[in-house]
Amino acid sequence: MSATAVSLPRRAFAPTPTEHAPRPVRAVPDAVGRRARPKLAYAVVAVGGVLAMVVAQLLLSVGLSHGAYEMSALQQQQTTLGWQQQSVSDDLMNVSSPQFIAANAQALGMVINGTPAYLRLSDGAIVGVPAAATTETEIPVGPSTLVGNSLLDGVPLVTVPGATVDPAAAGVADADATAAPVSLENGIPAPQTR
Amino acid sequence: MPRLKGRRVVKHSLSTRRRVTVAILCVVVIVGAFVVRLIDIQVVRADQLVAASLEKTSGAGTLYAPRGNIVDTNGTLLAGSVTRFDVTISPVDVDDVDRIDDDGNKVTIPAADALAEVAAVTGQKAEDVQKIVADALEKDASANFAFLTRGVGYDTYQALMELKKSGTWWIYTQQTSGRTYPNGAVAGGVLGFVGSDNAGLGGLELAQDSCLTGQNGTQAFQRSKDNVALPGTTTITKEPEPGGELKLTLDADLNWYMQQLVASQVTAQQAAWGTIVVTEAKTGKIRAIAEAPSLDPNDVSATAAEERRSRVFQNRFEPGSVFKPLTAASLIDAGLATPASQVIADYRYKPKNGASIKDALPHERQQLTLAGVLQTSSNTGTSQLGEKLSAEKRYNYLDAFGFGHASGLKFPGEQKGVLHPWQEWDNQTYYTTMFGQGVDVTGIELAGAYQALANLGEKLPLQLIEGCSYPDGTVTGAPEKAKPERIVSEKAALETLGMMETVVTEGFWSESLEIPGYRVAAKSGTGEQIIDGILQDTFYSSMAGAVPADDPEYVVTVTLKDPLYKRSSAAAAPVFKEAVLQVIKKYGIPPSTTPGANYPGTY
């Protein structure tokens, strides 16, 4: 194809052959060769670029998916910690129940004072008829386990180390109470904690 | 050149045309096949394929909507939702477990021992766990799912995860939701309980199920092969709607004390059961419903099925003399008596209609006033004064006090008292209804009637629920403010309360009832019970009253069934006193500054 291209102009400008004689003739392949080298560089750059992009994409997705696993693990941890928090606050609520407080108070030998009396701050007057709390009331208050709470079964008391809230060991609540005379008037001797 | 070309075309035309035709055909066939396939995939089976692909690449999760809490009037948690775990096992995979022990040696735990380890953690028996596995395998040799136990707590879950990490991989857990009642049996019978599916089965848990139940939501996400959600793909397809928070009028602390008190007396007197109801006189709000024994909703199975109830709502009984103040109030309201009305009361009274009335204990002839009739709880005196009011009118009074109408609180399984229409009263019943026999009431009806008396004659609907509030702030279920209904005049109510005050100061049980510095109105009741036509030798012992007597704030009603050592209202009297004392302390009611009512009992 290149041979034809070179010969055609010659024919066209035939009337002035003298002009042509001193001109040096270059080999066509030279020019072709010079143009081919940059093309290879472009190719290398292009292919390299594509490769780089693929690698970057790979690394990025690896990074991303690694992040996803990390997030998943952290979310799982968050859930677990949430459960743990709930579990602990449930325990707290259980020991805040009146039964547990009563069990602890009874274990210390505390009794309920039934007599209402108030100290009026404005004039320091005593309103009502104060009286000492005693265990001698018509209804002896039974062990705290009379009002059941299965959530407290076996929970250790805070006031008496080693003792637990246990219906079977209800006597524990009476351990430190003063030896009040057991009244048989009410039929059965229930723990006189009041 | 054109010539040359033309020659070639002509020369190869036949084979070229054939080739072109074949090529075009090929192209058409291939493109056609692709088009068909494309339409098949994109149009015909599109939905199916999209669904299938989503199934492979996406996951869905349930967003649990917790069941709403039940709180008392101060916000103390009575019932709440907690995360629980169901433990499951893959029976077909149960096998020896390889484990590295502390010294770095590989040890093999036999399957039976591994199962025993699991059983120890879940609190089951080793043989039970083995039986679950064996049963599942017997049913289906390749069974890979069986429940070991349900609803275990976080501690157990954690221990199971440790086991799983150390090689027992064939156990699994599923998150689920459970119910907890931190205060145990406090108001347990009223709260009720839930089933394993967390739906209400009894008490308020059942009655208010629609308030408490939430709507679970769903979420969707794209997942990787190993089921990890791809970042940023999680979408909530349906928001969970948590259940509402049910607020009661009850006070947990007061309720506990009342329960401890009544339980102590039930134990001491070997009674069948006992109840205390504390009601706010001026609002009708119930502050305590104490029952002994009471259901612990945390451990429903510990209570026999027929005992899982609220006796205040679900038991009927003949109340006895606690009816007398109501008869007295009716008489005063009708203008037929005053606290000073006189009557000669013998042990027996035989009216003209053939009925026969006698008092609880034999006594000499007494010259009583209406106040004295209440103080001595005279049946014969009540009958003689009460017959001035026609049966119809008396029925209307009792009906208006609320007997036979239930509480209006729509408690599940609630009973109604039985007040027969006056036309059906026989000669005996005509008289016995004056003093609370021949008529059945529930504890809550009695509390309601005394609320009317204590509210100076105006009856309000009893209220147990403050409302059901949702996270967005809306509150539903709050009872409408009802118009009080006047039953008896203020004068009649005040005079009756005054006479009841003299019951405390002058009556049988004044030693058990009097509270220095306070004016308390009360009336005792010893209700007879006839079972299968035989009059029993045990009674319903009750005490009902209000404090302070001149302007009541609180109504306290006490009922004990079958106390054995003190068989009369003497069993209920000290309970009433302690209950009133606690109400005084709890609400800081100041001592009375006015002198007590002075109605002489005799003339």
Short mmCIF file of N, CA and C in Angstrom, two decimals, chain A residues 64 68-69 71-72 76 80 83-84 86-87 90 93-94 97-99 102 106 112-114 116 118 127-129 137-144 146-151 186-188 194, chain B residues 77 82-83 85 154 157 175 180-186 224 226 228 231 256-257 259-260 263-265 267-269 296 298-299 512 516 518 565-566 574-575 578 581 584-585 588-589 591:
data_model
loop_
_atom_site.label_atom_id
_atom_site.label_comp_id
_atom_site.label_asym_id
_atom_site.label_seq_id
_atom_site.Cartn_x
_atom_site.Cartn_y
_atom_site.Cartn_z
N LEU A 64 -13.26 -2.68 52.69
CA LEU A 64 -14.66 -2.44 53.04
C LEU A 64 -15.28 -3.65 53.73
N ALA A 68 -16.85 -4.30 57.26
CA ALA A 68 -18.18 -4.86 57.51
C ALA A 68 -18.13 -5.92 58.59
N TYR A 69 -17.07 -6.75 58.53
CA TYR A 69 -16.95 -7.79 59.55
C TYR A 69 -16.70 -7.16 60.92
N MET A 71 -17.61 -4.18 61.80
CA MET A 71 -18.86 -3.57 62.24
C MET A 71 -19.80 -4.63 62.79
N SER A 72 -19.87 -5.74 62.06
CA SER A 72 -20.76 -6.81 62.49
C SER A 72 -20.36 -7.30 63.87
N GLN A 76 -22.49 -6.97 67.24
CA GLN A 76 -22.79 -8.14 68.07
C GLN A 76 -22.40 -7.86 69.52
N THR A 80 -24.67 -7.78 72.82
CA THR A 80 -24.36 -8.58 74.01
C THR A 80 -24.25 -7.69 75.24
N TRP A 83 -27.62 -6.75 76.40
CA TRP A 83 -28.24 -7.83 77.18
C TRP A 83 -27.68 -7.86 78.58
N GLN A 84 -26.36 -7.68 78.64
CA GLN A 84 -25.71 -7.73 79.94
C GLN A 84 -26.21 -6.60 80.83
N GLN A 86 -29.04 -5.10 80.60
CA GLN A 86 -30.41 -5.40 80.98
C GLN A 86 -30.45 -6.41 82.13
N SER A 87 -29.59 -7.41 81.99
CA SER A 87 -29.55 -8.46 83.01
C SER A 87 -29.17 -7.88 84.37
N ASP A 90 -31.92 -5.70 85.75
CA ASP A 90 -32.99 -6.56 86.27
C ASP A 90 -32.66 -7.03 87.68
N MET A 93 -33.28 -4.33 90.02
CA MET A 93 -34.70 -4.13 90.29
C MET A 93 -35.22 -5.20 91.25
N ASN A 94 -34.73 -6.42 91.06
CA ASN A 94 -35.19 -7.49 91.93
C ASN A 94 -34.81 -7.24 93.39
N SER A 97 -36.93 -4.83 95.37
CA SER A 97 -38.31 -5.19 95.69
C SER A 97 -38.54 -5.12 97.19
N PRO A 98 -39.77 -4.80 97.61
CA PRO A 98 -40.05 -4.69 99.05
C PRO A 98 -39.74 -5.97 99.82
N GLN A 99 -39.92 -7.11 99.17
CA GLN A 99 -39.63 -8.37 99.86
C GLN A 99 -38.17 -8.45 100.28
N ALA A 102 -37.44 -6.02 103.06
CA ALA A 102 -38.02 -6.53 104.30
C ALA A 102 -37.18 -7.67 104.86
N GLN A 106 -35.56 -7.55 108.45
CA GLN A 106 -35.92 -8.57 109.44
C GLN A 106 -34.69 -9.32 109.93
N ILE A 112 -41.56 -3.17 112.47
CA ILE A 112 -42.31 -2.04 111.93
C ILE A 112 -42.93 -1.26 113.08
N ASN A 113 -42.74 0.03 113.05
CA ASN A 113 -43.39 0.86 114.07
C ASN A 113 -44.76 1.27 113.56
N GLY A 114 -45.78 0.78 114.21
CA GLY A 114 -47.13 1.04 113.75
C GLY A 114 -47.70 2.36 114.16
N PRO A 116 -48.27 6.15 114.22
CA PRO A 116 -47.96 7.35 113.45
C PRO A 116 -47.79 8.57 114.36
N TYR A 118 -45.75 12.63 114.20
CA TYR A 118 -44.98 13.53 113.34
C TYR A 118 -44.40 14.65 114.18
N VAL A 127 -47.00 15.86 116.73
CA VAL A 127 -48.38 15.58 116.34
C VAL A 127 -48.57 14.07 116.39
N GLY A 128 -49.60 13.64 117.05
CA GLY A 128 -49.83 12.21 117.19
C GLY A 128 -49.29 11.71 118.51
N VAL A 129 -49.43 10.44 118.74
CA VAL A 129 -49.01 9.85 120.01
C VAL A 129 -47.86 8.89 119.73
N THR A 137 -47.45 -6.99 118.95
CA THR A 137 -48.66 -6.49 118.33
C THR A 137 -49.61 -7.66 118.13
N GLU A 138 -50.84 -7.31 117.81
CA GLU A 138 -51.82 -8.38 117.71
C GLU A 138 -51.54 -9.32 116.55
N ILE A 139 -50.97 -8.73 115.48
CA ILE A 139 -50.63 -9.59 114.34
C ILE A 139 -49.12 -9.61 114.18
N PRO A 140 -48.48 -10.71 114.55
CA PRO A 140 -47.03 -10.78 114.33
C PRO A 140 -46.76 -10.82 112.84
N VAL A 141 -45.92 -9.91 112.38
CA VAL A 141 -45.61 -9.89 110.95
C VAL A 141 -44.73 -11.09 110.62
N GLY A 142 -45.19 -11.87 109.69
CA GLY A 142 -44.48 -13.10 109.33
C GLY A 142 -43.23 -12.82 108.53
N PRO A 143 -42.54 -13.89 108.13
CA PRO A 143 -41.31 -13.72 107.32
C PRO A 143 -41.62 -13.06 105.99
N SER A 144 -40.60 -12.42 105.43
CA SER A 144 -40.80 -11.68 104.19
C SER A 144 -41.23 -12.58 103.04
N LEU A 146 -43.63 -14.49 102.96
CA LEU A 146 -45.09 -14.66 102.87
C LEU A 146 -45.63 -14.08 101.58
N VAL A 147 -45.01 -13.00 101.12
CA VAL A 147 -45.35 -12.46 99.81
C VAL A 147 -44.26 -12.95 98.87
N GLY A 148 -44.60 -13.93 98.07
CA GLY A 148 -43.58 -14.63 97.30
C GLY A 148 -42.91 -13.77 96.26
N ASN A 149 -41.68 -14.11 95.95
CA ASN A 149 -40.98 -13.53 94.81
C ASN A 149 -39.90 -14.50 94.41
N SER A 150 -40.23 -15.32 93.43
CA SER A 150 -39.30 -16.40 93.06
C SER A 150 -38.00 -15.86 92.49
N LEU A 151 -38.01 -14.58 92.09
CA LEU A 151 -36.77 -14.00 91.56
C LEU A 151 -35.72 -13.84 92.65
N ASN A 186 -52.72 -16.66 119.21
CA ASN A 186 -53.10 -16.67 117.81
C ASN A 186 -53.00 -18.06 117.18
N GLY A 187 -52.78 -19.05 118.02
CA GLY A 187 -52.80 -20.41 117.49
C GLY A 187 -51.43 -20.97 117.23
N ILE A 188 -50.73 -20.43 116.23
CA ILE A 188 -49.42 -21.00 115.96
C ILE A 188 -48.34 -19.98 116.23
N ARG A 194 -42.05 -8.55 114.98
CA ARG A 194 -42.63 -7.22 115.02
C ARG A 194 -43.13 -6.91 116.41
N LEU B 77 -41.85 -0.28 88.52
CA LEU B 77 -42.11 -1.35 87.55
C LEU B 77 -42.76 -2.56 88.22
N VAL B 82 -38.15 -8.58 79.18
CA VAL B 82 -36.71 -8.82 79.19
C VAL B 82 -36.34 -9.74 78.04
N THR B 83 -35.07 -9.65 77.64
CA THR B 83 -34.57 -10.54 76.60
C THR B 83 -34.30 -11.90 77.20
N PHE B 85 -33.66 -16.28 76.07
CA PHE B 85 -33.11 -17.11 75.00
C PHE B 85 -33.71 -18.51 75.03
N TYR B 154 -29.79 -14.27 80.60
CA TYR B 154 -28.53 -13.91 79.97
C TYR B 154 -27.36 -14.71 80.53
N TYR B 157 -27.24 -17.94 78.93
CA TYR B 157 -26.83 -17.74 77.54
C TYR B 157 -25.32 -17.62 77.44
N GLN B 175 -32.88 -15.67 70.19
CA GLN B 175 -33.32 -14.60 71.08
C GLN B 175 -34.85 -14.59 71.13
N THR B 180 -40.89 -10.22 83.18
CA THR B 180 -40.40 -10.29 84.55
C THR B 180 -41.26 -9.40 85.44
N TYR B 181 -41.41 -9.84 86.68
CA TYR B 181 -42.21 -9.11 87.66
C TYR B 181 -41.31 -8.88 88.87
N PRO B 182 -40.57 -7.75 88.88
CA PRO B 182 -39.54 -7.55 89.92
C PRO B 182 -40.11 -7.63 91.33
N ASN B 183 -41.37 -7.26 91.51
CA ASN B 183 -41.94 -7.29 92.86
C ASN B 183 -42.69 -8.58 93.16
N GLY B 184 -42.50 -9.57 92.32
CA GLY B 184 -43.06 -10.89 92.62
C GLY B 184 -44.57 -10.86 92.78
N ALA B 185 -45.01 -11.37 93.93
CA ALA B 185 -46.43 -11.57 94.15
C ALA B 185 -47.16 -10.29 94.56
N VAL B 186 -46.47 -9.15 94.60
CA VAL B 186 -47.16 -7.91 94.96
C VAL B 186 -48.21 -7.61 93.88
N SER B 224 -23.43 -11.16 52.80
CA SER B 224 -22.39 -11.92 52.13
C SER B 224 -22.72 -13.41 52.30
N ASP B 226 -21.43 -15.61 54.08
CA ASP B 226 -21.47 -16.09 55.46
C ASP B 226 -22.40 -15.24 56.33
N VAL B 228 -23.04 -12.08 56.70
CA VAL B 228 -22.72 -10.80 57.34
C VAL B 228 -23.38 -9.70 56.52
N PRO B 231 -22.27 -3.44 54.53
CA PRO B 231 -22.44 -2.13 55.16
C PRO B 231 -23.37 -1.26 54.34
N TRP B 256 -47.65 -4.01 98.96
CA TRP B 256 -46.80 -5.02 99.58
C TRP B 256 -47.11 -5.13 101.07
N TYR B 257 -47.18 -3.96 101.73
CA TYR B 257 -47.40 -4.00 103.18
C TYR B 257 -48.73 -4.69 103.48
N GLN B 259 -50.30 -6.83 101.78
CA GLN B 259 -50.20 -8.26 101.51
C GLN B 259 -49.45 -8.98 102.62
N GLN B 260 -48.36 -8.36 103.07
CA GLN B 260 -47.59 -8.94 104.16
C GLN B 260 -48.47 -9.05 105.41
N ALA B 263 -51.29 -11.65 104.85
CA ALA B 263 -50.70 -12.98 104.80
C ALA B 263 -50.29 -13.43 106.20
N SER B 264 -49.78 -12.48 107.01
CA SER B 264 -49.40 -12.81 108.38
C SER B 264 -50.61 -13.30 109.15
N GLN B 265 -51.74 -12.61 108.99
CA GLN B 265 -52.94 -13.00 109.72
C GLN B 265 -53.53 -14.30 109.17
N THR B 267 -51.87 -16.71 107.95
CA THR B 267 -51.03 -17.76 108.51
C THR B 267 -51.36 -17.98 109.99
N ALA B 268 -51.45 -16.87 110.73
CA ALA B 268 -51.67 -16.98 112.16
C ALA B 268 -53.04 -17.60 112.47
N GLN B 269 -54.02 -17.28 111.65
CA GLN B 269 -55.37 -17.77 111.92
C GLN B 269 -55.71 -19.01 111.09
N ASP B 296 -47.57 -15.59 92.32
CA ASP B 296 -46.30 -14.96 91.91
C ASP B 296 -46.17 -15.14 90.40
N ASN B 298 -44.02 -14.58 88.39
CA ASN B 298 -42.72 -15.07 87.89
C ASN B 298 -42.70 -16.58 87.82
N ASP B 299 -43.52 -17.20 88.66
CA ASP B 299 -43.49 -18.65 88.77
C ASP B 299 -44.93 -19.14 88.83
N SER B 512 -59.03 -3.59 119.71
CA SER B 512 -58.25 -3.92 118.51
C SER B 512 -58.29 -2.83 117.47
N PRO B 516 -55.13 5.99 118.80
CA PRO B 516 -55.12 7.25 119.54
C PRO B 516 -54.90 8.43 118.62
N TYR B 518 -56.82 9.54 116.24
CA TYR B 518 -57.46 9.48 114.92
C TYR B 518 -58.92 9.08 115.04
N TYR B 565 -58.79 -19.68 114.50
CA TYR B 565 -58.58 -19.46 115.94
C TYR B 565 -59.46 -18.35 116.47
N LYS B 566 -59.66 -17.33 115.66
CA LYS B 566 -60.68 -16.33 115.98
C LYS B 566 -61.66 -16.42 114.83
N PRO B 574 -57.94 -6.56 113.97
CA PRO B 574 -56.56 -6.06 114.07
C PRO B 574 -55.92 -5.82 112.71
N VAL B 575 -56.32 -6.61 111.71
CA VAL B 575 -55.79 -6.39 110.36
C VAL B 575 -56.23 -5.01 109.87
N GLU B 578 -54.18 -2.25 111.64
CA GLU B 578 -52.81 -2.11 111.11
C GLU B 578 -52.84 -1.52 109.70
N LEU B 581 -53.47 2.14 110.01
CA LEU B 581 -52.24 2.79 110.48
C LEU B 581 -51.27 3.00 109.33
N ILE B 584 -52.42 5.78 107.14
CA ILE B 584 -52.16 7.06 107.81
C ILE B 584 -50.70 7.48 107.62
N LYS B 585 -49.80 6.50 107.83
CA LYS B 585 -48.37 6.80 107.72
C LYS B 585 -47.99 7.06 106.27
N GLY B 588 -49.56 10.38 105.20
CA GLY B 588 -49.35 11.49 106.12
C GLY B 588 -50.64 12.14 106.58
N ILE B 589 -51.63 11.34 106.90
CA ILE B 589 -52.90 11.92 107.36
C ILE B 589 -52.69 12.44 108.79
N PRO B 591 -53.46 13.80 112.60
CA PRO B 591 -54.45 13.40 113.60
C PRO B 591 -55.65 14.34 113.56
#
